[in-house]
CSV table of C-alpha atoms and ligand atoms in Angstrom, one decimal:
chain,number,residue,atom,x,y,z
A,22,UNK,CA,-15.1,15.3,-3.9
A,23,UNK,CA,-14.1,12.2,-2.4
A,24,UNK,CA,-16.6,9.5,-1.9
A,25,UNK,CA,-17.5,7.4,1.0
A,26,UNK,CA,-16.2,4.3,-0.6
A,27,UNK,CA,-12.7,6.0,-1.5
A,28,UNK,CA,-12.6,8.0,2.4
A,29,UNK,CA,-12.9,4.2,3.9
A,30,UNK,CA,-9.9,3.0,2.2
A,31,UNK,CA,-7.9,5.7,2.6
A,32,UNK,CA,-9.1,5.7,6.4
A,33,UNK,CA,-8.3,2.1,6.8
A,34,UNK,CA,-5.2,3.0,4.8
A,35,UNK,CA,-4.4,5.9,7.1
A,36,UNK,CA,-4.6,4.3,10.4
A,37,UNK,CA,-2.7,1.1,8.9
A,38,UNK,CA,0.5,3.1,8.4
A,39,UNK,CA,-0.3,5.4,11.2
A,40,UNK,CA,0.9,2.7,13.8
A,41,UNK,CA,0.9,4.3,17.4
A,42,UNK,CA,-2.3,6.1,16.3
A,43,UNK,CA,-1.3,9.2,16.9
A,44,UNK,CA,-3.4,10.7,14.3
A,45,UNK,CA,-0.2,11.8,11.7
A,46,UNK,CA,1.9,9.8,9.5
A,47,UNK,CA,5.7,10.0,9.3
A,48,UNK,CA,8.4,8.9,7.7
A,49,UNK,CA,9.3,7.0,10.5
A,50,UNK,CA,5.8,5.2,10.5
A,51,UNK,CA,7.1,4.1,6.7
A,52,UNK,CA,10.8,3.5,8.3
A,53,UNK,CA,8.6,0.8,10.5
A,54,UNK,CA,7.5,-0.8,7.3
A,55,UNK,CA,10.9,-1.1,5.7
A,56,UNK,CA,12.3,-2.9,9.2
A,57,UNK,CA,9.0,-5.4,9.5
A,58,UNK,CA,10.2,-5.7,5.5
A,59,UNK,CA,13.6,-6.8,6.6
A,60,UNK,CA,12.4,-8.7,9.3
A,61,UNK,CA,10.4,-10.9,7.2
A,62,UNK,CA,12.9,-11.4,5.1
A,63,UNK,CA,16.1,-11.5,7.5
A,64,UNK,CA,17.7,-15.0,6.9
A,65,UNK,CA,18.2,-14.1,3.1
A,66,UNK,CA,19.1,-10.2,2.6
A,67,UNK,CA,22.2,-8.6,2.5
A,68,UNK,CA,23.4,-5.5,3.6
A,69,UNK,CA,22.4,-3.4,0.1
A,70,UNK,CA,19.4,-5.1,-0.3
A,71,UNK,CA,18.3,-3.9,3.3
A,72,UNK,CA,19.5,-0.2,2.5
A,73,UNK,CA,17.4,-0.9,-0.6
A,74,UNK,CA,14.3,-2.0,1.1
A,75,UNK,CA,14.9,1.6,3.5
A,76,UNK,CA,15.0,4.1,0.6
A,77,UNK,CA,12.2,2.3,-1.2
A,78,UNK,CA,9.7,3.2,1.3
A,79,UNK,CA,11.7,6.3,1.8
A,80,UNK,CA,10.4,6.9,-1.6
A,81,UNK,CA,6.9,6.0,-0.9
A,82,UNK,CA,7.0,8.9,1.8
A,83,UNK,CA,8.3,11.0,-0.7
A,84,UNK,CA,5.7,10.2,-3.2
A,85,UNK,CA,3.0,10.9,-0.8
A,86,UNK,CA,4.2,14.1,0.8
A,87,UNK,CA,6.6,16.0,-2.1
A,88,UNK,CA,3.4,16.7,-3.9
A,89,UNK,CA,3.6,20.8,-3.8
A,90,UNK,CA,7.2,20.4,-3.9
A,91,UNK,CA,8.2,21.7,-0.2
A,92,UNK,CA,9.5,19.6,2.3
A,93,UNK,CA,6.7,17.6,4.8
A,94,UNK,CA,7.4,16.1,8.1
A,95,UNK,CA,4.0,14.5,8.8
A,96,UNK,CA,0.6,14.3,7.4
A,97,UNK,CA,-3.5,13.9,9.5
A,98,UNK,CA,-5.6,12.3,8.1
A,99,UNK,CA,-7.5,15.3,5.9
A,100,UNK,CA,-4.3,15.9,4.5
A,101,UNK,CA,-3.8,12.7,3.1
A,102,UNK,CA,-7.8,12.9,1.8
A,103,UNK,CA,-6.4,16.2,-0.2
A,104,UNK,CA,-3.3,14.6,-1.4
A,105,UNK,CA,-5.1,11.6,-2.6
A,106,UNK,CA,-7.9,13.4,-4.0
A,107,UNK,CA,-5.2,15.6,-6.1
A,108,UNK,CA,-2.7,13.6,-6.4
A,109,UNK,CA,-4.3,10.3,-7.7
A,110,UNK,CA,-7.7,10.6,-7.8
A,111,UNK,CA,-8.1,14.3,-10.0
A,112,UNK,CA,-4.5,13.9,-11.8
A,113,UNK,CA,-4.8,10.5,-13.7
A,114,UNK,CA,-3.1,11.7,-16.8
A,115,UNK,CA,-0.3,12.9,-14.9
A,116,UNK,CA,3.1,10.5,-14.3
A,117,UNK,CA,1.6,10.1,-10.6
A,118,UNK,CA,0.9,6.8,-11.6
A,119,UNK,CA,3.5,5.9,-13.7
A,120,UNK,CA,5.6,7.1,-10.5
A,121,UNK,CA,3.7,4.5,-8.6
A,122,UNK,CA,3.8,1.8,-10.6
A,123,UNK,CA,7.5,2.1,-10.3
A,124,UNK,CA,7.5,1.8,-6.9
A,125,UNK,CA,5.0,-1.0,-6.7
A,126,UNK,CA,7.4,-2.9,-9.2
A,127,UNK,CA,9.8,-2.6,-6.1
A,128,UNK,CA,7.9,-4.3,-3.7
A,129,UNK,CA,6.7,-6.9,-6.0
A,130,UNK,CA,9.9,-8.3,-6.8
A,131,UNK,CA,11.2,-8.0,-3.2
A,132,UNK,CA,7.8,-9.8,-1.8
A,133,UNK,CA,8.7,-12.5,-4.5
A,134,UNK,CA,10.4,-15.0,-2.9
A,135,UNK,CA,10.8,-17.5,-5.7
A,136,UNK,CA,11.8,-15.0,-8.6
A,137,UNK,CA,8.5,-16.5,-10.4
A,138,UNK,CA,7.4,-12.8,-11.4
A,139,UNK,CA,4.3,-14.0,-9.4
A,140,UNK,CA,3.1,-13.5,-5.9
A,141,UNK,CA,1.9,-16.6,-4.3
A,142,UNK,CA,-0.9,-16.7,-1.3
A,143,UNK,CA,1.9,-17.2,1.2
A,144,UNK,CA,4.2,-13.8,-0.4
A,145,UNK,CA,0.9,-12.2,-0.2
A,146,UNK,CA,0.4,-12.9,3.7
A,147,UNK,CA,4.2,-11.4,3.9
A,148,UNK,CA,3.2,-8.0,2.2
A,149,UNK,CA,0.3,-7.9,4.7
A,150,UNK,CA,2.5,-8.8,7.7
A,151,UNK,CA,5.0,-5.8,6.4
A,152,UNK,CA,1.9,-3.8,6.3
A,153,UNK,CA,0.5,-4.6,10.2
A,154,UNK,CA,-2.9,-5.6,7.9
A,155,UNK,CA,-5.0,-8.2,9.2
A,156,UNK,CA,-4.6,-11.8,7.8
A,157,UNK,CA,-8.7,-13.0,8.2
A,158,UNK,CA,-9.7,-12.0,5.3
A,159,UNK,CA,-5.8,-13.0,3.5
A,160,UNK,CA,-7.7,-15.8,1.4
A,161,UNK,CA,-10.5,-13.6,-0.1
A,162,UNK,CA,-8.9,-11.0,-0.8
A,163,UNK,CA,-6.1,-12.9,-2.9
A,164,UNK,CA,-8.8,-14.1,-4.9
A,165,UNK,CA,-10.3,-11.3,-5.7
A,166,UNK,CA,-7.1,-9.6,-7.2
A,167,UNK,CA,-5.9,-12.5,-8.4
A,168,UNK,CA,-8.0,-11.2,-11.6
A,169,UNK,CA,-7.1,-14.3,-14.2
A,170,UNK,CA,-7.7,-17.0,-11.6
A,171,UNK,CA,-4.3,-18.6,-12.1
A,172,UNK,CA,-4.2,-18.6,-8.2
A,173,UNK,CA,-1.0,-16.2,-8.4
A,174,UNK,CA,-1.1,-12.2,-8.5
A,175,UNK,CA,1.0,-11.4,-11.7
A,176,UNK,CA,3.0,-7.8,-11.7
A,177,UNK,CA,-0.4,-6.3,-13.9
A,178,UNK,CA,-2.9,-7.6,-11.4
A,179,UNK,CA,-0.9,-6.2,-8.2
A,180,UNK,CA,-0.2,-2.6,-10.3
A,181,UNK,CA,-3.9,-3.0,-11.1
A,182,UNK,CA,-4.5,-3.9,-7.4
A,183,UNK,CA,-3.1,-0.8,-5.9
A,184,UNK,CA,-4.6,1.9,-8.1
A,185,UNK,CA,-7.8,0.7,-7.5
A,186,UNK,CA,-7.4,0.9,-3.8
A,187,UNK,CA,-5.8,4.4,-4.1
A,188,UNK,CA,-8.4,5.7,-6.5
A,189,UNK,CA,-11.4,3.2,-7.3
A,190,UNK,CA,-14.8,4.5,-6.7
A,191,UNK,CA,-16.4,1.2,-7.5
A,192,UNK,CA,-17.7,-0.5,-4.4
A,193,UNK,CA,-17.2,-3.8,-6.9
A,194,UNK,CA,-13.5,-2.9,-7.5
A,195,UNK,CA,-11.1,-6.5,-6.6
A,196,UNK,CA,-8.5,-4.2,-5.6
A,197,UNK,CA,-10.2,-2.5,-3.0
A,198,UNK,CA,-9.5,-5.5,-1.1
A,199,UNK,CA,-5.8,-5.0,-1.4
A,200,UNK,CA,-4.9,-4.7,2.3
A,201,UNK,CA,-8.0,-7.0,3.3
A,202,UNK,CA,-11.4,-6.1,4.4
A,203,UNK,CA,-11.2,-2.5,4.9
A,204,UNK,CA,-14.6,-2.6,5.9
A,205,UNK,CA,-14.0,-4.8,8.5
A,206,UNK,CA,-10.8,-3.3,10.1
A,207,UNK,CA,-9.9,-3.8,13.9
A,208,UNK,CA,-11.0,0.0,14.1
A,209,UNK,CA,-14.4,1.2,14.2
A,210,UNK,CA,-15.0,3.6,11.5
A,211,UNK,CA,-13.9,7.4,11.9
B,257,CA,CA1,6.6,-15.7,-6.4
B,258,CA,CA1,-3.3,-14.2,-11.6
């Protein structure tokens, strides 16, 4: 069973990618992603890069919906609770997460602008603008995952970052702030 704690995240989580709140998530709703991705970074990518940035979150779809193996067109809400619960929550020991980290590793090094291996406050803000997340609570939650204080997020604390939001059951866990407050969304609860 899901807790309260992990059904918050994954609602805040759910109706951040679900953008026209329609109540299902596509692949197009990750497509939208991928084009505020290339938007951001428009001055600077080429053409492969931007087909890159496309079949990354392509993946991402893929890594949410190809869990029984068949092909899915769109997820609700409860279906992403199962998936999560099955997925990433009751399979640790499976290569779900080494699956995720891969992908995670993706959008680190494309949100890192300066090739530091680090994400600064301000590459930070442009993951949350790809995302549609809010930017009030930007500085705290940077802190928080910023786990070593160094004021950068290094690879470990982002890879850290997003399996605790996916899984954590710890109300005291930094990286369920990894999309902001998700307790103080723009959208009342349920
Ligand atoms: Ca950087
Ligand atoms: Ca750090």
């Amino acid at each position: 069973m899901l807790s309260d704690l992990q059904k918050n995240k994954l609602s805040y989580f759910f109706k951040l990618i679900d953008y026209n709140h329609d109540g299902v998530i596509r692949s197009s709703d990750f497509m939208g992603i991928a084009e505020n991705m290339v938007v951001i970074k428009i001055a600077t990518l080429g053409d492969i890069e931007t087909q890159q940035v496309r079949l990354t979150m392509e993946k991402c779809w893929k890594i949410l919906t190809n869990s029984k193996g068949k092909l899915v067109h769109e997820i609700n809400y409860h279906e992403l609770l199962q998936i999560a619960e099955s997925q990433f929550i009751n399979n640790q020991a499976t290569n779900c997460k080494q699956y995720l980290d891969r992908i995670v590793k993706v959008l680190f090094k494309y949100f890192d602008d300066n090739n530091d291996e680090h994400l600064s406050s301000f590459e930070y803000m442009s993951l949350l603008a790809s995302f549609r997340a809010e930017f009030r609570h930007a500085k705290v939650s940077f802190e928080l995952l910023d786990l070593n204080k160094d004021g950068l997020i290094s690879l470990e604390e982002f890879k850290t970052a997003v399996w605790e939001f996916m899984t954590s059951d710890n109300q005291e866990s930094p990286g369920n702030h990894l999309f902001g407050n998700y307790e103080q969304s723009r959208w009342v609860s349920n």
